[in-house]
């Protein structure tokens, strides 16, 4: 087996583990319906990895996000929040990994000549995950709603919309 | 020739961007439906990535230079495809080399020096033909792979000539038309090969006197030399049918054998011509020289492009294309009755003939199929019948599978030419 094939097999295996791992968060709810959805997600992950079909990849991403959200909601306390942060990281990794799976599988594979600078590839996702952790920590605090807090939340939301749409 | 161009980059969102948006939408939707604010945690990382990827930060163009060299080669030659592209260091570059022909691509080297990326591939074409090669697709990924721009780099027309090697040496009959060449003939002339001695007659050159024989016979004898003559070879290519796996099909073997014959005989200063049967009838009158080899190579390359079935028989080939005394080598899979007709017509023209059967495959049937097995047996009997017909016509038949030398069979066919056929 050539080095390229071994690398591809390892990549597929890792992607499968990550995807099925997110789907397995359904088990923490203990509810048959959610576990069934988790199983569907795992099956979609398997299908996406095995076939490289783009629709299967997108469907698996949607189902995994839903399963992780429901599992996070079902788990009480900070455990649920940290489960959501871990699921967010795993979902990000899964989405990035799907790109490699969905490339056309031919005898002459697509060659990645350069991958962009490491800082550009790592810093922003790390910031995103740090933000997710921060939001999780804040969300876990017992907060009594007040007018300044609501105003602060609205300002933060408006700023986020501005930043997201500024350059588009 | 290296092509240098400023490539406009048109970026489109990738599936990665859509999936991040999908995750954000699903988790925010779940947060609203379940009235659980902490579910927004799932949406934070995708939203940060989307916000950090403004469309205005995308590069609008990239400078690239590329080359595939040489653009004219022979099967199994190694070509070099080089690419140099300049994009911002934040961008990733992927390249997809997709061949429009049967061949092999190997990435040889990749290097990056600041914004400049250089890559080099080795390309080995396996099958002859004329290809409009546009194989390199370069994909520039920007902003964490959320946007991608795809550009195709045209490489021009690649001409892959068929490989040769079918004929190791040029063989010729002993009796040849009176045209000076390199083959020693039975006729006496001014060659270098010793042909015998005869008594001296007035006017003979003194340096031709064979002193040893003269001393033994007490009479002057002169040495005689074989005249050196040229052979005219005409290759009749039956291209009406193409059977077999690509790369080793009957058409592939036909053009490889034709190229090998042409190379060998033109190398020996003989005259070589081509007649293509099947599709539209085409011919190239016999001639000698390196230019004729080029003409023949170009001519045999065109046979694949011809799908026409409105062709004529060998009777329509003018005498100039099939001169008297020519030796004709028919390269055919013998799957078409017209090929047999052509052989009969050639026999009627009293030319020396060799038929090379280039079919190296049988109809594929399922092993369990009784009818299929029967059909194959009938097919084999039909092939034997064709061989018998050729034998009755006195035409030697050689089965050739692409490997092995055709010279012995050619020699046998030339030496077994009937007297009326000989020049």
XYZ file of C-alpha atoms in Angstrom:
591
model
C 0.000 0.000 0.000
C 1.440 3.356 -1.017
C 2.056 6.198 1.436
C -0.711 8.234 -0.196
C -3.244 5.470 0.377
C -2.145 4.989 3.995
C -2.472 8.721 4.625
C -5.920 8.732 3.051
C -7.013 5.739 5.144
C -5.782 7.404 8.341
C -7.570 10.617 7.427
C -10.817 8.760 6.728
C -10.506 6.846 9.986
C -9.918 10.016 12.006
C -12.882 11.713 10.337
C -15.089 8.733 11.067
C -14.060 8.737 14.749
C -14.720 12.481 15.103
C -18.104 12.318 13.345
C -19.334 9.254 15.210
C -18.011 10.798 18.450
C -20.267 13.857 18.000
C -23.184 11.575 17.118
C -22.487 9.558 20.284
C -23.291 12.601 22.448
C -26.922 11.585 21.878
C -26.314 8.742 24.327
C -26.065 11.191 27.268
C -29.742 12.140 26.841
C -30.921 8.578 27.344
C -33.947 9.279 25.163
C -34.737 6.769 22.445
C -35.769 9.404 19.878
C -32.558 11.436 20.287
C -30.430 8.289 20.235
C -32.185 7.335 16.982
C -31.304 10.744 15.503
C -27.717 10.239 16.736
C -27.647 6.855 15.018
C -28.899 8.477 11.825
C -26.117 11.050 12.152
C -23.531 8.284 12.579
C -24.912 6.512 9.521
C -24.720 9.733 7.519
C -21.128 10.238 8.687
C -20.294 6.722 7.540
C -22.017 7.344 4.207
C -20.271 10.692 3.685
C -16.844 9.224 4.487
C -17.385 6.125 2.387
C -18.892 7.754 -0.679
C -17.607 11.321 -0.625
C -21.072 12.535 -1.621
C -21.436 16.210 -0.831
C -25.125 16.054 0.133
C -24.366 13.283 2.621
C -21.634 15.447 4.165
C -23.932 18.461 4.523
C -26.776 16.344 5.926
C -24.432 14.729 8.451
C -23.183 18.185 9.551
C -26.763 19.394 10.124
C -27.751 16.256 12.050
C -24.572 16.313 14.159
C -25.156 19.981 15.089
C -28.752 19.207 16.073
C -27.719 16.141 18.101
C -24.969 18.093 19.904
C -27.371 20.946 20.688
C -30.041 18.623 22.072
C -27.433 16.663 24.064
C -26.046 19.925 25.499
C -29.528 21.016 26.456
C -30.293 17.668 28.061
C -27.195 17.599 30.244
C -27.749 19.867 33.261
C -25.139 22.262 34.672
C -21.682 23.177 33.371
C -21.221 19.651 32.009
C -23.676 20.463 29.242
C -21.870 23.687 28.379
C -18.480 21.974 28.131
C -20.034 19.196 26.086
C -21.235 21.892 23.664
C -17.749 23.443 23.467
C -16.183 20.032 22.781
C -18.899 19.265 20.214
C -18.236 22.648 18.527
C -14.514 21.805 18.212
C -15.279 18.320 16.896
C -17.847 19.665 14.415
C -15.311 22.200 13.117
C -12.718 19.440 12.655
C -15.327 17.282 10.931
C -16.261 20.065 8.495
C -12.596 20.693 7.622
C -11.962 16.956 7.199
C -14.908 16.533 4.842
C -13.133 18.697 2.238
C -10.481 16.023 1.761
C -13.030 13.224 1.568
C -15.096 14.939 -1.086
C -12.254 15.428 -3.533
C -12.597 13.326 -6.668
C -10.946 9.946 -6.039
C -8.816 9.250 -9.074
C -5.538 7.590 -9.807
C -3.976 11.057 -9.953
C -5.231 12.756 -6.800
C -5.562 16.492 -6.334
C -2.245 17.781 -5.033
C -2.122 20.334 -2.247
C 0.794 22.563 -3.233
C 0.593 24.986 -0.329
C -1.730 25.177 2.646
C -1.481 28.836 3.623
C 0.392 30.028 6.674
C -0.016 28.080 9.923
C -1.034 31.207 11.852
C -3.830 31.941 9.406
C -5.072 28.370 9.630
C -4.923 27.971 13.408
C -5.408 31.378 15.046
C -8.955 32.137 13.878
C -10.452 28.718 14.701
C -8.690 28.878 18.092
C -10.188 32.319 18.694
C -13.598 30.979 17.727
C -13.308 28.082 20.160
C -12.060 30.412 22.891
C -15.108 32.611 22.231
C -17.322 29.556 22.433
C -15.778 28.675 25.805
C -16.294 32.236 27.025
C -19.921 32.217 25.969
C -20.306 28.842 27.648
C -18.814 30.098 30.904
C -21.026 33.199 30.855
C -24.070 31.119 30.005
C -23.382 28.844 32.967
C -23.451 31.791 35.412
C -26.661 32.483 37.324
C -27.511 35.869 35.832
C -30.433 37.993 36.966
C -31.822 39.870 33.928
C -31.479 43.639 34.185
C -31.840 46.586 31.782
C -28.052 47.256 31.437
C -27.430 43.575 30.765
C -30.114 43.444 28.046
C -28.721 46.656 26.473
C -25.207 45.177 26.586
C -26.466 42.041 24.891
C -28.218 44.042 22.176
C -25.088 46.148 21.551
C -22.962 43.009 21.355
C -25.427 41.481 18.875
C -25.465 44.621 16.712
C -21.648 44.749 16.754
C -21.477 41.108 15.692
C -23.867 41.752 12.783
C -21.833 44.807 11.745
C -18.538 42.911 11.839
C -20.017 40.001 9.903
C -21.537 42.134 7.146
C -18.972 44.952 6.984
C -16.900 43.611 4.117
C -19.541 41.747 2.117
C 6.949 27.317 -24.720
C 6.302 28.818 -21.298
C 2.992 30.620 -20.959
C 2.957 33.562 -18.573
C -0.357 35.082 -17.678
C -2.132 37.186 -15.067
C -5.080 35.025 -14.058
C -8.270 36.704 -12.864
C -9.546 34.900 -9.756
C -13.304 34.572 -9.334
C -13.953 33.271 -5.844
C -17.085 31.336 -4.921
C -18.112 30.084 -1.465
C -17.013 26.535 -0.742
C -19.098 23.819 0.956
C -17.094 24.569 4.094
C -18.587 28.059 4.311
C -22.113 26.734 3.763
C -21.667 24.063 6.417
C -20.367 26.534 8.992
C -23.415 28.685 8.314
C -25.585 25.580 8.639
C -24.112 24.683 12.042
C -24.606 28.273 13.254
C -28.206 28.312 12.013
C -29.062 24.922 13.557
C -27.580 25.756 16.950
C -29.135 29.257 17.092
C -32.452 27.764 16.010
C -32.171 25.149 18.770
C -31.310 27.893 21.291
C -34.437 29.839 20.337
C -36.767 26.819 20.125
C -35.578 25.270 23.383
C -35.186 28.692 25.038
C -31.670 27.692 26.119
C -29.167 30.498 25.518
C -26.133 28.306 26.174
C -26.833 26.377 22.964
C -25.494 29.433 21.128
C -22.048 28.129 22.174
C -22.139 25.827 19.152
C -22.679 28.798 16.845
C -19.846 30.954 18.184
C -16.871 29.283 16.462
C -18.542 29.088 13.004
C -19.691 32.705 13.308
C -16.188 33.885 14.298
C -14.733 32.070 11.271
C -17.356 33.570 8.968
C -16.839 37.057 10.383
C -13.071 36.774 9.988
C -13.414 36.025 6.300
C -14.540 39.237 4.610
C -14.984 38.960 0.863
C -13.070 42.200 0.358
C -9.893 40.443 1.570
C -9.908 38.062 -1.386
C -7.167 38.507 -3.980
C -8.460 39.447 -7.413
C -5.733 37.938 -9.555
C -2.708 35.670 -9.514
C 0.288 35.646 -11.758
C 1.109 32.223 -13.187
C 3.448 30.654 -15.686
C 3.280 27.076 -16.890
C 4.730 24.798 -19.517
C 4.397 21.251 -20.774
C 7.506 20.247 -22.680
C 7.993 18.821 -25.192
C 4.611 19.074 -26.917
C 5.674 16.466 -29.481
C 6.837 13.141 -28.168
C 6.704 9.391 -28.618
C 4.676 7.015 -26.450
C 6.303 6.391 -23.044
C 8.467 9.510 -23.324
C 8.741 11.540 -20.134
C 7.317 15.052 -20.347
C 7.811 17.764 -17.772
C 4.914 19.897 -16.651
C 6.049 22.904 -14.632
C 3.895 25.483 -12.912
C 4.708 28.653 -11.054
C 1.974 30.644 -9.361
C 2.152 33.754 -7.192
C -0.632 34.153 -4.605
C -0.709 35.792 -1.141
C 0.799 33.594 1.570
C -2.569 33.340 3.329
C -3.964 31.432 0.365
C -3.673 27.715 -0.197
C -3.087 26.314 -3.676
C -4.277 22.955 -4.942
C -3.557 21.550 -8.359
C -5.433 18.859 -10.208
C -3.616 17.386 -13.186
C -6.202 15.495 -15.142
C -4.982 13.873 -18.310
C -7.135 13.859 -21.414
C -5.258 10.778 -22.560
C -4.058 7.465 -21.214
C -0.951 8.199 -19.230
C 0.704 8.566 -15.862
C 1.310 11.702 -13.803
C 3.794 11.916 -10.957
C 4.391 14.954 -8.765
C 8.140 15.480 -8.897
C 8.736 18.513 -6.692
C 6.988 21.367 -4.906
C 8.615 24.420 -3.420
C 7.376 27.636 -1.936
C 9.353 30.834 -1.748
C 7.235 33.557 -0.140
C 4.163 34.085 -2.311
C 5.647 32.042 -5.194
C 4.788 28.366 -5.442
C 6.605 26.145 -7.909
C 5.583 22.613 -8.826
C 6.829 20.096 -11.327
C 5.149 16.928 -12.579
C 6.431 14.152 -14.791
C 3.910 13.041 -17.388
C 4.256 9.795 -19.336
C 1.743 9.341 -22.168
C 0.906 5.691 -22.813
C -1.097 6.041 -26.005
C -0.391 7.759 -29.285
C -2.682 10.475 -30.549
C -3.223 14.154 -30.968
C -4.653 15.649 -27.810
C -5.896 19.077 -27.031
C -4.366 18.953 -23.570
C -5.925 21.191 -20.949
C -5.054 19.154 -17.945
C -4.092 21.487 -15.142
C -6.796 22.827 -12.891
C -5.473 25.135 -10.199
C -7.699 25.873 -7.212
C -6.793 28.789 -5.004
C -8.364 28.568 -1.549
C -8.573 31.751 0.484
C -9.782 32.806 3.939
C -9.579 29.473 5.783
C -10.802 27.610 2.717
C -14.165 29.374 2.780
C -13.734 30.684 -0.772
C -12.228 28.995 -3.784
C -11.287 30.166 -7.255
C -10.660 27.651 -9.996
C -8.601 28.357 -13.083
C -7.796 26.004 -15.932
C -4.438 26.347 -17.602
C -4.476 25.529 -21.316
C -1.399 23.687 -22.496
C -1.935 23.599 -26.253
C -1.928 20.574 -28.487
C 0.102 17.571 -27.457
C 1.147 15.185 -30.206
C 2.143 11.710 -29.055
C 3.621 9.676 -31.877
C 3.263 5.908 -31.796
C 6.196 3.970 -30.466
C 8.110 1.793 -32.877
C 10.408 -1.199 -32.489
C 8.300 -3.657 -34.427
C 11.014 -4.280 -37.024
C 14.597 -4.752 -35.901
C 16.292 -4.727 -39.328
C 15.316 -3.964 -42.878
C 15.098 -7.155 -44.889
C 14.534 -7.275 -48.634
C 13.985 -9.836 -51.405
C 16.950 -10.800 -53.547
C 15.362 -9.412 -56.683
C 14.592 -5.753 -56.539
C 13.588 -3.030 -58.998
C 16.481 -1.180 -60.616
C 16.718 1.685 -58.177
C 19.865 2.314 -56.233
C 19.682 1.640 -52.523
C 21.303 -0.342 -49.755
C 19.974 -3.884 -50.202
C 22.305 -6.269 -52.066
C 20.312 -7.828 -54.885
C 20.838 -10.847 -57.107
C 21.778 -8.590 -60.015
C 25.426 -7.774 -60.543
C 26.388 -4.192 -60.048
C 28.633 -1.814 -58.227
C 27.895 -2.704 -54.649
C 30.295 -3.922 -51.989
C 28.966 -7.437 -51.410
C 30.901 -10.140 -53.253
C 28.727 -11.873 -55.872
C 31.186 -14.102 -57.762
C 33.947 -14.124 -60.375
C 33.898 -14.218 -64.169
C 36.569 -14.238 -66.898
C 38.141 -10.928 -67.671
C 36.799 -9.057 -70.673
C 38.119 -5.973 -72.374
C 37.171 -2.845 -70.441
C 37.099 -4.403 -66.973
C 38.826 -2.414 -64.267
C 42.222 -3.706 -63.305
C 41.521 -3.380 -59.596
C 38.618 -5.874 -59.950
C 40.946 -8.658 -61.042
C 40.898 -11.559 -58.603
C 44.578 -12.496 -58.672
C 44.244 -15.677 -56.635
C 41.570 -17.187 -58.933
C 43.457 -15.957 -61.999
C 46.671 -17.681 -60.789
C 44.779 -20.886 -60.086
C 42.989 -20.910 -63.468
C 45.918 -19.497 -65.534
C 43.464 -16.959 -66.922
C 42.373 -13.531 -65.755
C 39.232 -13.429 -63.637
C 37.470 -10.383 -62.222
C 35.414 -10.123 -59.077
C 31.737 -9.248 -59.365
C 29.697 -7.418 -56.792
C 26.001 -7.462 -56.003
C 24.079 -4.417 -57.135
C 22.590 -2.439 -54.276
C 18.968 -1.676 -54.781
C 16.192 0.028 -52.911
C 12.968 -1.611 -51.836
C 9.552 -0.045 -52.034
C 7.363 -0.950 -49.082
C 3.697 -0.015 -48.977
C 1.826 -0.468 -45.714
C -1.880 -1.057 -46.046
C -3.558 -0.176 -42.771
C -6.990 -1.602 -42.121
C -8.468 0.937 -39.721
C -12.150 0.177 -40.280
C -12.397 -1.666 -36.965
C -10.739 -1.070 -33.619
C -10.960 -3.981 -31.181
C -9.261 -4.679 -27.879
C -8.274 -2.752 -24.806
C -7.106 0.854 -25.298
C -3.347 0.952 -25.568
C -3.174 -2.548 -27.041
C -6.090 -2.387 -29.435
C -5.812 -3.444 -33.064
C -5.561 0.187 -34.130
C -2.734 0.789 -31.635
C -0.795 -2.241 -32.871
C -1.448 -1.266 -36.487
C -0.016 2.226 -36.149
C 2.918 1.008 -34.024
C 3.822 -1.634 -36.577
C 3.449 0.902 -39.391
C 5.672 3.390 -37.605
C 8.268 0.699 -36.896
C 8.279 -0.449 -40.518
C 8.540 3.111 -41.793
C 11.386 3.986 -39.424
C 13.405 0.896 -40.261
C 12.981 0.992 -44.032
C 13.342 4.746 -44.382
C 16.485 4.442 -42.281
C 17.819 2.063 -44.934
C 17.011 4.622 -47.654
C 14.100 2.602 -48.989
C 10.851 4.063 -50.218
C 7.837 3.687 -47.964
C 4.193 4.520 -48.623
C 0.915 4.145 -46.743
C -2.620 3.265 -47.761
C -5.320 3.524 -45.094
C -8.413 1.416 -45.672
C -11.591 1.927 -43.714
C -13.231 5.259 -43.221
C -12.273 7.410 -46.157
C -9.608 5.841 -48.342
C -6.291 7.677 -48.040
C -2.848 7.048 -49.343
C 0.635 8.449 -49.320
C 2.762 7.586 -52.348
C 6.070 5.854 -51.545
C 9.033 8.135 -51.057
C 12.306 8.107 -49.175
C 13.866 10.402 -46.621
C 13.305 11.788 -43.165
C 10.511 14.027 -44.363
C 8.566 10.965 -45.499
C 8.833 9.525 -41.986
C 7.257 12.679 -40.619
C 4.541 12.527 -43.295
C 3.822 8.890 -42.469
C 3.701 9.592 -38.713
C 1.235 12.418 -39.295
C -0.752 10.274 -41.699
C -1.142 7.305 -39.348
C -2.089 9.632 -36.494
C -5.087 10.833 -38.465
C -6.653 7.405 -38.832
C -8.211 7.552 -35.372
C -10.001 10.803 -36.146
C -11.751 9.276 -39.120
C -15.162 7.830 -38.288
C -16.388 7.814 -41.858
C -17.535 4.479 -43.234
C -17.819 5.680 -46.846
C -14.568 4.252 -48.057
C -13.404 2.704 -51.263
C -11.503 -0.494 -51.927
C -7.869 -0.938 -52.834
C -8.892 -0.815 -56.517
C -9.280 2.940 -56.138
C -5.682 3.427 -55.038
C -3.680 4.920 -57.915
C -0.744 3.100 -59.394
C 1.659 5.705 -58.060
C 0.695 4.751 -54.504
C 1.107 1.038 -55.210
C 3.937 0.803 -57.767
C 4.889 -2.438 -59.472
C 7.539 -4.370 -57.596
C 6.499 -2.918 -54.260
C 6.270 -5.133 -51.246
C 2.958 -4.675 -49.464
C 2.464 -5.295 -45.779
C -1.207 -5.434 -44.840
C -1.810 -4.672 -41.161
C -5.301 -5.769 -40.291
C -7.343 -7.434 -37.536
C -9.085 -9.359 -40.368
C -12.475 -8.646 -38.875
C -13.838 -6.974 -41.969
C -14.534 -8.690 -45.263
C -13.237 -5.580 -47.045
C -9.723 -6.335 -45.795
C -9.874 -9.754 -47.450
C -11.139 -8.132 -50.650
C -8.188 -5.749 -50.527
C -5.780 -8.688 -50.211
C -7.392 -10.353 -53.249
C -7.076 -7.118 -55.238
C -3.448 -6.753 -54.216
C -2.773 -10.334 -55.257
C -4.283 -9.496 -58.646
C -1.846 -6.604 -58.936
C 1.041 -9.073 -58.555
C 2.714 -7.442 -55.582
C 4.606 -9.215 -52.817
C 2.378 -9.499 -49.770
C 2.487 -10.161 -46.062
C -0.641 -9.962 -43.932
C -0.040 -9.152 -40.276
C -2.997 -10.066 -38.091
C -3.014 -7.562 -35.235
C -6.020 -8.934 -33.365
C -4.867 -10.125 -29.958
C -8.171 -10.554 -28.196
C -11.267 -12.716 -28.368
C -14.917 -11.883 -27.770
C -15.593 -11.872 -24.029
C -18.360 -14.184 -22.861
C -19.393 -15.431 -19.458
C -17.811 -18.750 -18.612
C -21.139 -20.176 -17.576
C -22.771 -19.194 -20.865
C -23.086 -22.234 -23.129
C -24.300 -20.150 -26.062
C -21.482 -17.691 -25.520
C -18.931 -20.507 -25.582
C -20.496 -21.809 -28.766
C -20.369 -18.349 -30.331
C -16.676 -18.071 -29.515
C -16.029 -21.461 -31.110
C -17.861 -20.369 -34.265
C -15.896 -17.119 -34.243
C -12.620 -19.042 -33.965
C -13.638 -21.254 -36.875
C -14.380 -18.154 -38.950
C -10.901 -16.852 -38.155
C -9.417 -20.163 -39.243
C -11.460 -19.932 -42.446
C -9.971 -16.500 -43.153
C -6.469 -17.886 -42.578
C -7.224 -20.766 -44.964
C -8.475 -18.338 -47.625
C -5.249 -16.367 -47.337
C -3.181 -19.544 -47.539
C -5.062 -20.523 -50.717
C -4.211 -17.148 -52.177
C -0.575 -17.833 -51.339
C -0.360 -14.952 -48.906
C 1.709 -15.480 -45.763
C -0.089 -14.581 -42.552
C 1.625 -13.542 -39.346
C -0.161 -13.118 -36.034
C 1.447 -10.275 -34.121
C 0.543 -9.249 -30.568
C 2.656 -6.122 -30.382
C 5.800 -7.759 -29.053
C 8.387 -9.501 -31.131
C 10.202 -8.692 -34.317
C 8.437 -8.639 -37.677
C 11.694 -8.972 -39.674
C 11.808 -12.806 -39.888
C 8.215 -12.944 -41.144
C 8.931 -10.182 -43.621
C 11.999 -12.019 -44.862
C 10.045 -15.244 -45.215
C 7.293 -13.448 -47.156
C 9.771 -11.691 -49.410
C 11.761 -14.824 -50.183
C 8.559 -16.776 -50.894
C 7.288 -14.272 -53.448
C 6.162 -15.961 -56.647
C 8.375 -15.400 -59.696
C 5.713 -13.331 -61.517
C 5.506 -11.082 -58.507
C 9.201 -10.346 -58.415
C 10.493 -7.306 -60.155
